[in-house]
Amino acid sequence: AMAALRTLSLTQTSLAQTQRQVETGLKVAEPKDNPASFTIAQTMRGDIGALDAIEEGLTFGQATVSMANAGALQISNILIDINQKVTQAFNDGLDVAVLQEEVDALLAEITSVVGSSVFNGVNLIDGVSADLDVLTGLGGVTQTIAAQDLRLATLGLVGLDLTNPAAALAAVDGAEVIVGNVITTLGTAANRLDSQAEFTQLLTDKLKEGLGILVDANLAEASAELQALQTKEQLGIQSLSIANSRPQSILQLFQ
């Protein structure tokens, strides 16, 4: 009877462990399951959480740079229109005053675009905001996106006068060079952020995969083991019942 009870107790302990694996999906759910593996798993979970925070920072950086890129591209398109108007001013017979009015409206549009290229309070082309530091790696590694200045004064377009079309055209050409350099700088930064975001996602996936190998239970195996242990438990109960009934059979001999 004691042997049957001991066997039944061991079976029920194994059954409880297997049942927990099936319920939680984890073979290492708490420190007592496997202290070393649990400690490693906790460290990996911490790294995964940190990488999630990095992904959020990269997403913010990507959106901010994308907004600045969109503004710079729009300004480049406006400069193309201004270039056309300035070139028309070389033609005799055209009303320069009308052309000047159109150019002034386009210049005002540049100012509006610069002021509107804001994402979550950050404007990378207004010449006022600070550089943007984007968290890109564990341990506080950051990437700095240099702020740009596309205001009319920086572009050399303040007071653009079409009565001197040669000087105006030279100013517009210089502005186009400045805007082109800004587009190149912001585009390069956007590509770096995209690459870092892709790499961070890869790291996260690999860590999650490794964590799963370390702590996840094989549910198919655990389910089969659960059924086997349940059968074994039933047999153990029957064995204990038989063992306990034997002394009663002996007592009947003395009646």
PDB file of C-alpha atoms in Angstrom, residues 10-248:
ATOM      1  CA  LEU A  10       4.909  10.867  -8.010  1.00  0.00           C
ATOM      2  CA  THR A  11       2.419  10.440 -10.830  1.00  0.00           C
ATOM      3  CA  GLN A  12       0.215  13.250  -9.549  1.00  0.00           C
ATOM      4  CA  THR A  13       3.240  15.572  -9.218  1.00  0.00           C
ATOM      5  CA  SER A  14       4.222  14.872 -12.833  1.00  0.00           C
ATOM      6  CA  LEU A  15       0.595  15.295 -13.867  1.00  0.00           C
ATOM      7  CA  ALA A  16       0.403  18.721 -12.227  1.00  0.00           C
ATOM      8  CA  GLN A  17       3.587  19.849 -13.982  1.00  0.00           C
ATOM      9  CA  THR A  18       2.381  18.637 -17.373  1.00  0.00           C
ATOM     10  CA  GLN A  19      -1.047  20.183 -16.793  1.00  0.00           C
ATOM     11  CA  ARG A  20       0.632  23.543 -16.106  1.00  0.00           C
ATOM     12  CA  GLN A  21       2.612  23.247 -19.335  1.00  0.00           C
ATOM     13  CA  VAL A  22      -0.575  22.653 -21.318  1.00  0.00           C
ATOM     14  CA  GLU A  23      -2.375  25.530 -19.596  1.00  0.00           C
ATOM     15  CA  THR A  24       0.442  28.111 -19.869  1.00  0.00           C
ATOM     16  CA  GLY A  25       2.196  26.864 -22.990  1.00  0.00           C
ATOM     17  CA  LEU A  26       5.482  27.141 -21.077  1.00  0.00           C
ATOM     18  CA  LYS A  27       7.842  24.471 -19.869  1.00  0.00           C
ATOM     19  CA  VAL A  28       9.689  27.103 -17.794  1.00  0.00           C
ATOM     20  CA  ALA A  29       6.994  29.296 -16.285  1.00  0.00           C
ATOM     21  CA  GLU A  30       8.650  30.106 -12.941  1.00  0.00           C
ATOM     22  CA  PRO A  31      12.097  29.857 -11.338  1.00  0.00           C
ATOM     23  CA  LYS A  32      11.532  26.448  -9.738  1.00  0.00           C
ATOM     24  CA  ASP A  33      10.958  24.862 -13.172  1.00  0.00           C
ATOM     25  CA  ASN A  34      14.529  25.605 -14.245  1.00  0.00           C
ATOM     26  CA  PRO A  35      16.344  28.434 -12.420  1.00  0.00           C
ATOM     27  CA  ALA A  36      19.093  28.924 -14.993  1.00  0.00           C
ATOM     28  CA  SER A  37      16.766  28.932 -17.998  1.00  0.00           C
ATOM     29  CA  PHE A  38      14.284  31.212 -16.219  1.00  0.00           C
ATOM     30  CA  THR A  39      17.030  33.765 -15.466  1.00  0.00           C
ATOM     31  CA  ILE A  40      18.213  33.751 -19.082  1.00  0.00           C
ATOM     32  CA  ALA A  41      14.624  34.076 -20.280  1.00  0.00           C
ATOM     33  CA  GLN A  42      14.031  37.107 -18.069  1.00  0.00           C
ATOM     34  CA  THR A  43      17.125  38.792 -19.514  1.00  0.00           C
ATOM     35  CA  MET A  44      15.910  38.072 -23.028  1.00  0.00           C
ATOM     36  CA  ARG A  45      12.471  39.465 -22.182  1.00  0.00           C
ATOM     37  CA  GLY A  46      14.178  42.643 -20.968  1.00  0.00           C
ATOM     38  CA  ASP A  47      16.084  42.951 -24.260  1.00  0.00           C
ATOM     39  CA  ILE A  48      12.888  42.400 -26.232  1.00  0.00           C
ATOM     40  CA  GLY A  49      11.179  45.168 -24.250  1.00  0.00           C
ATOM     41  CA  ALA A  50      14.106  47.503 -24.917  1.00  0.00           C
ATOM     42  CA  LEU A  51      14.013  46.706 -28.639  1.00  0.00           C
ATOM     43  CA  ASP A  52      10.291  47.472 -28.675  1.00  0.00           C
ATOM     44  CA  ALA A  53      11.086  50.909 -27.238  1.00  0.00           C
ATOM     45  CA  ILE A  54      13.785  51.370 -29.887  1.00  0.00           C
ATOM     46  CA  GLU A  55      11.282  50.490 -32.605  1.00  0.00           C
ATOM     47  CA  GLU A  56       8.927  53.158 -31.276  1.00  0.00           C
ATOM     48  CA  GLY A  57      11.751  55.723 -31.368  1.00  0.00           C
ATOM     49  CA  LEU A  58      12.693  54.721 -34.899  1.00  0.00           C
ATOM     50  CA  THR A  59       9.083  55.006 -36.021  1.00  0.00           C
ATOM     51  CA  PHE A  60       8.935  58.531 -34.615  1.00  0.00           C
ATOM     52  CA  GLY A  61      12.238  59.422 -36.292  1.00  0.00           C
ATOM     53  CA  GLN A  62      11.096  57.994 -39.623  1.00  0.00           C
ATOM     54  CA  ALA A  63       7.862  59.970 -39.517  1.00  0.00           C
ATOM     55  CA  THR A  64       9.671  63.203 -38.590  1.00  0.00           C
ATOM     56  CA  VAL A  65      12.246  62.834 -41.371  1.00  0.00           C
ATOM     57  CA  SER A  66       9.525  61.839 -43.829  1.00  0.00           C
ATOM     58  CA  MET A  67       7.614  65.030 -43.026  1.00  0.00           C
ATOM     59  CA  ALA A  68      10.760  67.125 -43.520  1.00  0.00           C
ATOM     60  CA  ASN A  69      11.487  65.332 -46.801  1.00  0.00           C
ATOM     61  CA  ALA A  70       7.981  66.039 -48.030  1.00  0.00           C
ATOM     62  CA  GLY A  71       8.398  69.729 -47.197  1.00  0.00           C
ATOM     63  CA  ALA A  72      11.797  69.961 -48.916  1.00  0.00           C
ATOM     64  CA  LEU A  73      10.426  68.250 -52.021  1.00  0.00           C
ATOM     65  CA  GLN A  74       7.485  70.633 -52.146  1.00  0.00           C
ATOM     66  CA  ILE A  75       9.831  73.611 -51.869  1.00  0.00           C
ATOM     67  CA  SER A  76      11.924  72.166 -54.714  1.00  0.00           C
ATOM     68  CA  ASN A  77       8.800  71.984 -56.879  1.00  0.00           C
ATOM     69  CA  ILE A  78       7.916  75.577 -55.989  1.00  0.00           C
ATOM     70  CA  LEU A  79      11.411  76.707 -56.996  1.00  0.00           C
ATOM     71  CA  ILE A  80      10.866  75.114 -60.392  1.00  0.00           C
ATOM     72  CA  ASP A  81       7.775  77.293 -60.828  1.00  0.00           C
ATOM     73  CA  ILE A  82       9.676  80.389 -59.639  1.00  0.00           C
ATOM     74  CA  ASN A  83      12.484  79.603 -62.080  1.00  0.00           C
ATOM     75  CA  GLN A  84       9.937  79.549 -64.874  1.00  0.00           C
ATOM     76  CA  LYS A  85       8.494  82.918 -63.853  1.00  0.00           C
ATOM     77  CA  VAL A  86      11.948  84.499 -63.569  1.00  0.00           C
ATOM     78  CA  THR A  87      12.910  83.169 -66.990  1.00  0.00           C
ATOM     79  CA  GLN A  88       9.739  84.641 -68.455  1.00  0.00           C
ATOM     80  CA  ALA A  89      10.807  88.032 -67.127  1.00  0.00           C
ATOM     81  CA  PHE A  90      13.607  88.063 -69.736  1.00  0.00           C
ATOM     82  CA  ASN A  91      10.981  88.281 -72.484  1.00  0.00           C
ATOM     83  CA  ASP A  92      10.070  91.759 -73.667  1.00  0.00           C
ATOM     84  CA  GLY A  93       6.418  92.586 -73.715  1.00  0.00           C
ATOM     85  CA  LEU A  94       5.449  90.597 -70.614  1.00  0.00           C
ATOM     86  CA  ASP A  95       4.061  92.428 -67.605  1.00  0.00           C
ATOM     87  CA  VAL A  96       6.845  92.059 -65.038  1.00  0.00           C
ATOM     88  CA  ALA A  97       4.536  93.340 -62.302  1.00  0.00           C
ATOM     89  CA  VAL A  98       2.185  90.406 -62.834  1.00  0.00           C
ATOM     90  CA  LEU A  99       5.085  87.970 -62.814  1.00  0.00           C
ATOM     91  CA  GLN A 100       6.420  89.599 -59.650  1.00  0.00           C
ATOM     92  CA  GLU A 101       3.047  89.143 -57.965  1.00  0.00           C
ATOM     93  CA  GLU A 102       3.024  85.456 -58.886  1.00  0.00           C
ATOM     94  CA  VAL A 103       6.593  84.986 -57.624  1.00  0.00           C
ATOM     95  CA  ASP A 104       5.777  86.737 -54.344  1.00  0.00           C
ATOM     96  CA  ALA A 105       2.850  84.338 -53.856  1.00  0.00           C
ATOM     97  CA  LEU A 106       5.155  81.366 -54.502  1.00  0.00           C
ATOM     98  CA  LEU A 107       7.694  82.717 -52.030  1.00  0.00           C
ATOM     99  CA  ALA A 108       4.932  83.037 -49.428  1.00  0.00           C
ATOM    100  CA  GLU A 109       4.027  79.427 -50.147  1.00  0.00           C
ATOM    101  CA  ILE A 110       7.612  78.366 -49.372  1.00  0.00           C
ATOM    102  CA  THR A 111       7.346  80.084 -45.999  1.00  0.00           C
ATOM    103  CA  SER A 112       4.059  78.288 -45.380  1.00  0.00           C
ATOM    104  CA  VAL A 113       5.539  74.890 -46.299  1.00  0.00           C
ATOM    105  CA  VAL A 114       8.506  75.430 -43.993  1.00  0.00           C
ATOM    106  CA  GLY A 115       6.219  76.284 -41.101  1.00  0.00           C
ATOM    107  CA  SER A 116       3.889  73.350 -41.771  1.00  0.00           C
ATOM    108  CA  SER A 117       6.480  70.572 -42.021  1.00  0.00           C
ATOM    109  CA  VAL A 118       6.031  69.600 -38.375  1.00  0.00           C
ATOM    110  CA  PHE A 119       5.592  66.167 -36.829  1.00  0.00           C
ATOM    111  CA  ASN A 120       4.759  65.987 -33.144  1.00  0.00           C
ATOM    112  CA  GLY A 121       6.259  69.401 -32.531  1.00  0.00           C
ATOM    113  CA  VAL A 122       9.532  68.747 -34.395  1.00  0.00           C
ATOM    114  CA  ASN A 123      10.386  70.684 -37.566  1.00  0.00           C
ATOM    115  CA  LEU A 124      13.653  69.730 -39.243  1.00  0.00           C
ATOM    116  CA  ILE A 125      13.633  72.438 -41.941  1.00  0.00           C
ATOM    117  CA  ASP A 126      12.639  75.624 -40.112  1.00  0.00           C
ATOM    118  CA  GLY A 127      16.180  76.553 -39.040  1.00  0.00           C
ATOM    119  CA  VAL A 128      15.015  76.922 -35.431  1.00  0.00           C
ATOM    120  CA  SER A 129      14.489  73.408 -34.081  1.00  0.00           C
ATOM    121  CA  ALA A 130      17.422  71.470 -32.635  1.00  0.00           C
ATOM    122  CA  ASP A 131      18.935  68.366 -34.188  1.00  0.00           C
ATOM    123  CA  LEU A 132      16.874  65.192 -33.762  1.00  0.00           C
ATOM    124  CA  ASP A 133      18.474  62.355 -31.768  1.00  0.00           C
ATOM    125  CA  VAL A 134      16.844  59.014 -32.592  1.00  0.00           C
ATOM    126  CA  LEU A 135      17.358  55.986 -30.344  1.00  0.00           C
ATOM    127  CA  THR A 136      18.677  53.236 -32.610  1.00  0.00           C
ATOM    128  CA  GLY A 137      20.312  50.601 -30.406  1.00  0.00           C
ATOM    129  CA  LEU A 138      20.577  48.994 -26.994  1.00  0.00           C
ATOM    130  CA  GLY A 139      22.567  50.888 -24.412  1.00  0.00           C
ATOM    131  CA  GLY A 140      21.285  54.292 -25.513  1.00  0.00           C
ATOM    132  CA  VAL A 141      22.915  54.337 -28.957  1.00  0.00           C
ATOM    133  CA  THR A 142      21.443  57.205 -30.991  1.00  0.00           C
ATOM    134  CA  GLN A 143      21.582  58.605 -34.500  1.00  0.00           C
ATOM    135  CA  THR A 144      21.582  62.381 -34.910  1.00  0.00           C
ATOM    136  CA  ILE A 145      19.548  63.896 -37.735  1.00  0.00           C
ATOM    137  CA  ALA A 146      20.896  67.382 -38.394  1.00  0.00           C
ATOM    138  CA  ALA A 147      18.260  70.108 -38.536  1.00  0.00           C
ATOM    139  CA  GLN A 148      18.110  72.032 -41.824  1.00  0.00           C
ATOM    140  CA  ASP A 149      17.151  75.597 -42.707  1.00  0.00           C
ATOM    141  CA  LEU A 150      14.980  76.254 -45.759  1.00  0.00           C
ATOM    142  CA  ARG A 151      13.737  79.694 -44.819  1.00  0.00           C
ATOM    143  CA  LEU A 152      13.725  82.360 -47.525  1.00  0.00           C
ATOM    144  CA  ALA A 153      16.653  84.212 -45.955  1.00  0.00           C
ATOM    145  CA  THR A 154      18.812  81.085 -46.020  1.00  0.00           C
ATOM    146  CA  LEU A 155      17.786  80.361 -49.591  1.00  0.00           C
ATOM    147  CA  GLY A 156      18.698  83.932 -50.587  1.00  0.00           C
ATOM    148  CA  LEU A 157      15.231  84.656 -51.917  1.00  0.00           C
ATOM    149  CA  VAL A 158      14.162  87.522 -49.659  1.00  0.00           C
ATOM    150  CA  GLY A 159      13.183  90.489 -51.817  1.00  0.00           C
ATOM    151  CA  LEU A 160      13.555  88.578 -55.082  1.00  0.00           C
ATOM    152  CA  ASP A 161      13.180  91.285 -57.729  1.00  0.00           C
ATOM    153  CA  LEU A 162      12.221  90.405 -61.297  1.00  0.00           C
ATOM    154  CA  THR A 163      13.203  93.826 -62.621  1.00  0.00           C
ATOM    155  CA  ASN A 164      16.713  92.368 -62.619  1.00  0.00           C
ATOM    156  CA  PRO A 165      15.971  88.900 -64.017  1.00  0.00           C
ATOM    157  CA  ALA A 166      19.641  87.874 -64.286  1.00  0.00           C
ATOM    158  CA  ALA A 167      20.272  88.431 -60.573  1.00  0.00           C
ATOM    159  CA  ALA A 168      16.926  86.827 -59.698  1.00  0.00           C
ATOM    160  CA  LEU A 169      17.744  83.762 -61.774  1.00  0.00           C
ATOM    161  CA  ALA A 170      21.142  83.408 -60.099  1.00  0.00           C
ATOM    162  CA  ALA A 171      19.440  83.578 -56.695  1.00  0.00           C
ATOM    163  CA  VAL A 172      16.930  80.912 -57.670  1.00  0.00           C
ATOM    164  CA  ASP A 173      19.705  78.657 -58.989  1.00  0.00           C
ATOM    165  CA  GLY A 174      21.543  79.007 -55.691  1.00  0.00           C
ATOM    166  CA  ALA A 175      18.359  78.193 -53.759  1.00  0.00           C
ATOM    167  CA  GLU A 176      17.829  75.072 -55.834  1.00  0.00           C
ATOM    168  CA  VAL A 177      21.339  73.879 -54.939  1.00  0.00           C
ATOM    169  CA  ILE A 178      20.657  74.407 -51.237  1.00  0.00           C
ATOM    170  CA  VAL A 179      17.327  72.566 -51.386  1.00  0.00           C
ATOM    171  CA  GLY A 180      18.925  69.742 -53.363  1.00  0.00           C
ATOM    172  CA  ASN A 181      21.581  69.296 -50.685  1.00  0.00           C
ATOM    173  CA  VAL A 182      18.910  69.236 -47.974  1.00  0.00           C
ATOM    174  CA  ILE A 183      16.919  66.609 -49.864  1.00  0.00           C
ATOM    175  CA  THR A 184      20.054  64.488 -50.193  1.00  0.00           C
ATOM    176  CA  THR A 185      20.866  64.810 -46.484  1.00  0.00           C
ATOM    177  CA  LEU A 186      17.340  63.987 -45.335  1.00  0.00           C
ATOM    178  CA  GLY A 187      17.012  61.146 -47.839  1.00  0.00           C
ATOM    179  CA  THR A 188      20.241  59.588 -46.589  1.00  0.00           C
ATOM    180  CA  ALA A 189      19.015  59.891 -42.998  1.00  0.00           C
ATOM    181  CA  ALA A 190      15.696  58.291 -43.939  1.00  0.00           C
ATOM    182  CA  ASN A 191      17.485  55.340 -45.557  1.00  0.00           C
ATOM    183  CA  ARG A 192      19.629  54.822 -42.454  1.00  0.00           C
ATOM    184  CA  LEU A 193      16.583  54.856 -40.210  1.00  0.00           C
ATOM    185  CA  ASP A 194      14.773  52.389 -42.462  1.00  0.00           C
ATOM    186  CA  SER A 195      17.760  50.035 -42.403  1.00  0.00           C
ATOM    187  CA  GLN A 196      18.067  50.310 -38.622  1.00  0.00           C
ATOM    188  CA  ALA A 197      14.345  49.669 -38.182  1.00  0.00           C
ATOM    189  CA  GLU A 198      14.600  46.545 -40.330  1.00  0.00           C
ATOM    190  CA  PHE A 199      17.610  45.325 -38.351  1.00  0.00           C
ATOM    191  CA  THR A 200      15.891  46.019 -35.025  1.00  0.00           C
ATOM    192  CA  GLN A 201      12.863  44.018 -36.139  1.00  0.00           C
ATOM    193  CA  LEU A 202      15.162  41.162 -37.132  1.00  0.00           C
ATOM    194  CA  LEU A 203      16.832  41.225 -33.701  1.00  0.00           C
ATOM    195  CA  THR A 204      13.445  41.215 -31.993  1.00  0.00           C
ATOM    196  CA  ASP A 205      12.263  38.247 -34.049  1.00  0.00           C
ATOM    197  CA  LYS A 206      15.434  36.271 -33.302  1.00  0.00           C
ATOM    198  CA  LEU A 207      15.212  36.997 -29.581  1.00  0.00           C
ATOM    199  CA  LYS A 208      11.579  35.927 -29.506  1.00  0.00           C
ATOM    200  CA  GLU A 209      12.494  32.779 -31.413  1.00  0.00           C
ATOM    201  CA  GLY A 210      15.287  31.986 -28.954  1.00  0.00           C
ATOM    202  CA  LEU A 211      13.029  32.717 -25.996  1.00  0.00           C
ATOM    203  CA  GLY A 212      10.438  30.344 -27.393  1.00  0.00           C
ATOM    204  CA  ILE A 213      12.991  27.553 -27.762  1.00  0.00           C
ATOM    205  CA  LEU A 214      14.114  28.152 -24.184  1.00  0.00           C
ATOM    206  CA  VAL A 215      10.790  28.288 -22.353  1.00  0.00           C
ATOM    207  CA  ASP A 216       7.930  27.221 -24.636  1.00  0.00           C
ATOM    208  CA  ALA A 217       6.425  23.803 -24.115  1.00  0.00           C
ATOM    209  CA  ASN A 218       5.938  21.266 -26.886  1.00  0.00           C
ATOM    210  CA  LEU A 219       2.155  21.211 -26.656  1.00  0.00           C
ATOM    211  CA  ALA A 220       1.726  18.107 -28.785  1.00  0.00           C
ATOM    212  CA  GLU A 221       4.172  16.200 -26.600  1.00  0.00           C
ATOM    213  CA  ALA A 222       2.728  17.672 -23.406  1.00  0.00           C
ATOM    214  CA  SER A 223      -0.819  16.738 -24.425  1.00  0.00           C
ATOM    215  CA  ALA A 224       0.204  13.160 -25.133  1.00  0.00           C
ATOM    216  CA  GLU A 225       2.093  13.016 -21.832  1.00  0.00           C
ATOM    217  CA  LEU A 226      -0.946  14.416 -20.031  1.00  0.00           C
ATOM    218  CA  GLN A 227      -3.181  11.646 -21.325  1.00  0.00           C
ATOM    219  CA  ALA A 228      -0.603   9.018 -20.364  1.00  0.00           C
ATOM    220  CA  LEU A 229      -0.252  10.417 -16.843  1.00  0.00           C
ATOM    221  CA  GLN A 230      -4.011  10.604 -16.390  1.00  0.00           C
ATOM    222  CA  THR A 231      -4.241   6.915 -17.294  1.00  0.00           C
ATOM    223  CA  LYS A 232      -1.343   6.141 -14.977  1.00  0.00           C
ATOM    224  CA  GLU A 233      -3.068   8.068 -12.179  1.00  0.00           C
ATOM    225  CA  GLN A 234      -6.238   6.033 -12.588  1.00  0.00           C
ATOM    226  CA  LEU A 235      -4.236   2.806 -12.475  1.00  0.00           C
ATOM    227  CA  GLY A 236      -2.392   4.037  -9.386  1.00  0.00           C
ATOM    228  CA  ILE A 237      -5.659   4.744  -7.619  1.00  0.00           C
ATOM    229  CA  GLN A 238      -6.906   1.266  -8.465  1.00  0.00           C
ATOM    230  CA  SER A 239      -3.605  -0.270  -7.292  1.00  0.00           C
ATOM    231  CA  LEU A 240      -3.804   1.599  -3.994  1.00  0.00           C
ATOM    232  CA  SER A 241      -7.382   0.499  -3.545  1.00  0.00           C
ATOM    233  CA  ILE A 242      -6.403  -3.136  -4.089  1.00  0.00           C
ATOM    234  CA  ALA A 243      -3.466  -2.822  -1.685  1.00  0.00           C
ATOM    235  CA  ASN A 244      -5.681  -1.312   0.976  1.00  0.00           C
ATOM    236  CA  SER A 245      -8.262  -4.070   0.602  1.00  0.00           C
ATOM    237  CA  ARG A 246      -5.811  -6.920   1.262  1.00  0.00           C
ATOM    238  CA  PRO A 247      -5.676  -6.495   5.086  1.00  0.00           C
ATOM    239  CA  GLN A 248      -9.462  -6.677   5.133  1.00  0.00           C
TER     240      GLN A 248
END
